[in-house]
Amino acid sequence: MKIGSFKFDERINDIVGKIATRELHFPYLIMRKVTDRQSDAAPLYELFETNRAGDEIQIGAVWERKMNRSEEKFLSGMIDDPSFREPLPIALFGDERNGFDVQWRRERDRDAQSGGFGGRSGGGSRQGAGAGSYGGRQGGGFAGGSTAGQGGEYTGGGPRDLDDEVPF
């Protein structure tokens, strides 16, 4: 599901964009390439939003990933803030020159992912949640219905190869 886009803005020499869902609205985000990466495991880009005081606050990071069955690359990461109940997983498809489309998809089952959300192991429990739960739910992810089946496959209207291609 497309929830936003980013494009290079020549006037300010930054990649800017927006992300909007029913509950979240980020009308102006900045995506900056990390120039002092210490390892290949470091994020490729960091995402910033300006708070009410005018300060740029990092709210996310994305890493370069490779499709499962091809050499095609995309960006995968999350947007998070202490005010969020759970992080928002995102994937960006495109490039700096032509822009990026921001996609969101409900998290796959943790057992099938072998490592959990964002490469972490464990349940990711939050303070106040029961042991082994995440935000009050067992198994993690966002609350509500899904178009994903038990194995992470798309079940919302016919076959779809994206689930087999994108390890996200």
Short mmCIF file of C-alpha atoms in Angstrom, two decimals:
data_model
loop_
_atom_site.label_atom_id
_atom_site.label_comp_id
_atom_site.label_asym_id
_atom_site.label_seq_id
_atom_site.Cartn_x
_atom_site.Cartn_y
_atom_site.Cartn_z
CA MET A 1 0.00 0.00 0.00
CA LYS A 2 1.50 3.34 -1.04
CA ILE A 3 1.57 5.80 1.87
CA GLY A 4 3.97 8.47 0.61
CA SER A 5 6.73 9.63 -1.68
CA PHE A 6 10.13 11.34 -1.66
CA LYS A 7 11.86 13.38 -4.34
CA PHE A 8 15.11 15.34 -4.58
CA ASP A 9 14.52 19.09 -4.09
CA GLU A 10 17.23 21.07 -5.91
CA ARG A 11 16.37 24.29 -4.06
CA ILE A 12 17.49 22.91 -0.70
CA ASN A 13 19.71 20.07 -1.96
CA ASP A 14 17.84 17.41 0.07
CA ILE A 15 15.45 14.55 -0.56
CA VAL A 16 12.06 15.61 0.81
CA GLY A 17 8.73 13.87 1.01
CA LYS A 18 5.62 13.07 2.92
CA ILE A 19 3.96 10.07 4.50
CA ALA A 20 0.30 9.88 5.45
CA THR A 21 -1.91 7.15 6.86
CA ARG A 22 -5.32 7.38 8.48
CA GLU A 23 -3.73 8.09 11.86
CA LEU A 24 -0.29 9.56 10.98
CA HIS A 25 0.50 12.62 8.92
CA PHE A 26 4.04 13.70 8.10
CA PRO A 27 3.61 16.52 5.54
CA TYR A 28 7.32 17.36 5.33
CA LEU A 29 10.09 14.82 5.90
CA ILE A 30 13.76 15.04 5.00
CA MET A 31 15.69 11.93 3.96
CA ARG A 32 19.46 12.40 4.20
CA LYS A 33 22.16 10.01 3.06
CA VAL A 34 24.40 8.92 5.93
CA THR A 35 27.83 10.21 4.90
CA ASP A 36 29.91 8.79 7.74
CA ARG A 37 28.75 5.15 7.68
CA GLN A 38 31.08 3.09 9.86
CA SER A 39 29.96 -0.26 8.41
CA ASP A 40 27.70 -1.82 5.78
CA ALA A 41 25.23 -2.54 8.59
CA ALA A 42 24.68 1.20 9.19
CA PRO A 43 21.58 2.84 7.66
CA LEU A 44 21.95 4.27 4.16
CA TYR A 45 19.54 7.16 4.89
CA GLU A 46 18.08 8.78 8.00
CA LEU A 47 14.64 10.39 8.11
CA PHE A 48 14.02 13.69 9.89
CA GLU A 49 10.96 15.74 10.77
CA THR A 50 10.89 19.28 12.15
CA ASN A 51 9.21 19.44 15.55
CA ARG A 52 7.05 22.34 16.82
CA ALA A 53 10.15 24.14 18.14
CA GLY A 54 11.77 24.01 14.70
CA ASP A 55 14.35 21.34 15.56
CA GLU A 56 15.08 18.52 13.13
CA ILE A 57 14.38 15.24 14.92
CA GLN A 58 15.42 11.87 13.53
CA ILE A 59 12.33 9.69 13.32
CA GLY A 60 13.56 6.89 11.12
CA ALA A 61 16.25 5.13 9.16
CA VAL A 62 16.36 2.94 6.07
CA TRP A 63 18.81 0.34 4.84
CA GLU A 64 19.44 -0.91 1.34
CA ARG A 65 18.02 -4.39 0.74
CA LYS A 66 17.94 -6.79 -2.18
CA MET A 67 14.90 -8.56 -3.62
CA ASN A 68 14.78 -12.27 -2.82
CA ARG A 69 14.84 -13.48 -6.42
CA SER A 70 16.67 -10.73 -8.26
CA GLU A 71 19.47 -8.24 -7.83
CA GLU A 72 16.99 -5.33 -7.74
CA LYS A 73 17.48 -3.13 -4.66
CA PHE A 74 15.08 -1.15 -2.50
CA LEU A 75 15.17 0.63 0.88
CA SER A 76 13.63 -0.86 4.00
CA GLY A 77 13.33 0.59 7.47
CA MET A 78 10.98 2.16 9.94
CA ILE A 79 9.62 5.38 11.33
CA ASP A 80 9.44 5.49 15.11
CA ASP A 81 9.02 7.95 17.94
CA PRO A 82 8.46 7.56 21.70
CA SER A 83 4.92 8.86 21.16
CA PHE A 84 4.06 5.93 18.82
CA ARG A 85 2.54 2.74 20.15
CA GLU A 86 4.54 0.77 17.57
CA PRO A 87 7.07 1.61 14.83
CA LEU A 88 5.81 2.03 11.26
CA PRO A 89 7.67 -0.34 8.90
CA ILE A 90 8.29 1.14 5.44
CA ALA A 91 9.90 0.21 2.13
CA LEU A 92 10.96 2.71 -0.53
CA PHE A 93 11.11 1.81 -4.21
CA GLY A 94 12.82 4.05 -6.75
CA ASP A 95 15.98 6.14 -6.71
CA GLU A 96 17.28 9.61 -5.82
CA ARG A 97 16.98 10.92 -9.37
CA ASN A 98 13.40 9.80 -10.11
CA GLY A 99 12.07 9.77 -6.57
CA PHE A 100 10.87 7.07 -4.18
CA ASP A 101 7.42 5.64 -3.51
CA VAL A 102 6.90 4.73 0.15
CA GLN A 103 5.08 1.44 0.73
CA TRP A 104 3.74 -0.15 3.89
CA ARG A 105 2.77 -3.74 4.48
CA ARG A 106 1.64 -5.48 7.63
CA GLU A 107 4.48 -7.32 9.33
CA ARG A 108 4.81 -11.03 8.52
CA ASP A 109 4.61 -13.68 11.22
CA ARG A 110 7.74 -13.51 13.40
CA ASP A 111 8.46 -17.25 13.16
CA ALA A 112 8.49 -17.07 9.36
CA GLN A 113 10.87 -14.08 9.47
CA SER A 114 13.46 -15.80 11.68
CA GLY A 115 14.66 -12.79 13.57
CA GLY A 116 11.66 -10.55 14.12
CA PHE A 117 10.95 -6.99 13.13
CA GLY A 118 13.83 -4.93 11.77
CA GLY A 119 16.29 -7.77 12.25
CA ARG A 120 15.80 -7.88 16.02
CA SER A 121 15.31 -11.13 17.83
CA GLY A 122 12.83 -11.51 20.65
CA GLY A 123 9.32 -10.23 21.25
CA GLY A 124 10.03 -6.51 21.40
CA SER A 125 7.76 -6.04 24.39
CA ARG A 126 6.98 -2.54 25.59
CA GLN A 127 6.73 -1.35 29.16
CA GLY A 128 3.28 -2.09 30.50
CA ALA A 129 2.63 -4.92 28.04
CA GLY A 130 2.47 -8.50 29.24
CA ALA A 131 5.49 -10.76 28.93
CA GLY A 132 5.94 -11.92 25.36
CA SER A 133 3.50 -9.37 24.01
CA TYR A 134 3.97 -6.26 21.93
CA GLY A 135 1.68 -3.34 22.59
CA GLY A 136 -0.79 -5.68 24.27
CA ARG A 137 -0.85 -8.25 21.43
CA GLN A 138 0.90 -11.58 21.20
CA GLY A 139 3.27 -11.96 18.25
CA GLY A 140 3.76 -8.26 17.40
CA GLY A 141 2.58 -6.17 14.46
CA PHE A 142 -0.22 -3.67 14.22
CA ALA A 143 -3.69 -4.46 15.55
CA GLY A 144 -6.51 -4.95 13.08
CA GLY A 145 -7.33 -7.02 10.00
CA SER A 146 -4.83 -7.90 7.33
CA THR A 147 -4.61 -8.79 3.67
CA ALA A 148 -1.74 -11.15 4.54
CA GLY A 149 -2.19 -14.85 5.20
CA GLN A 150 -0.40 -16.89 7.87
CA GLY A 151 2.73 -17.26 5.72
CA GLY A 152 2.80 -13.56 4.78
CA GLU A 153 1.23 -14.14 1.36
CA TYR A 154 -1.20 -11.62 -0.11
CA THR A 155 -4.81 -12.79 0.27
CA GLY A 156 -6.71 -9.64 -0.67
CA GLY A 157 -7.79 -10.19 -4.26
CA GLY A 158 -5.77 -12.64 -6.28
CA PRO A 159 -2.21 -13.84 -6.63
CA ARG A 160 0.59 -11.38 -6.19
CA ASP A 161 4.35 -11.91 -6.59
CA LEU A 162 5.47 -8.98 -4.44
CA ASP A 163 5.34 -11.06 -1.25
CA ASP A 164 7.77 -13.54 -2.74
CA GLU A 165 10.09 -10.79 -3.94
CA VAL A 166 10.28 -8.32 -1.08
CA PRO A 167 11.77 -9.64 2.19
CA PHE A 168 9.86 -7.08 4.26
#
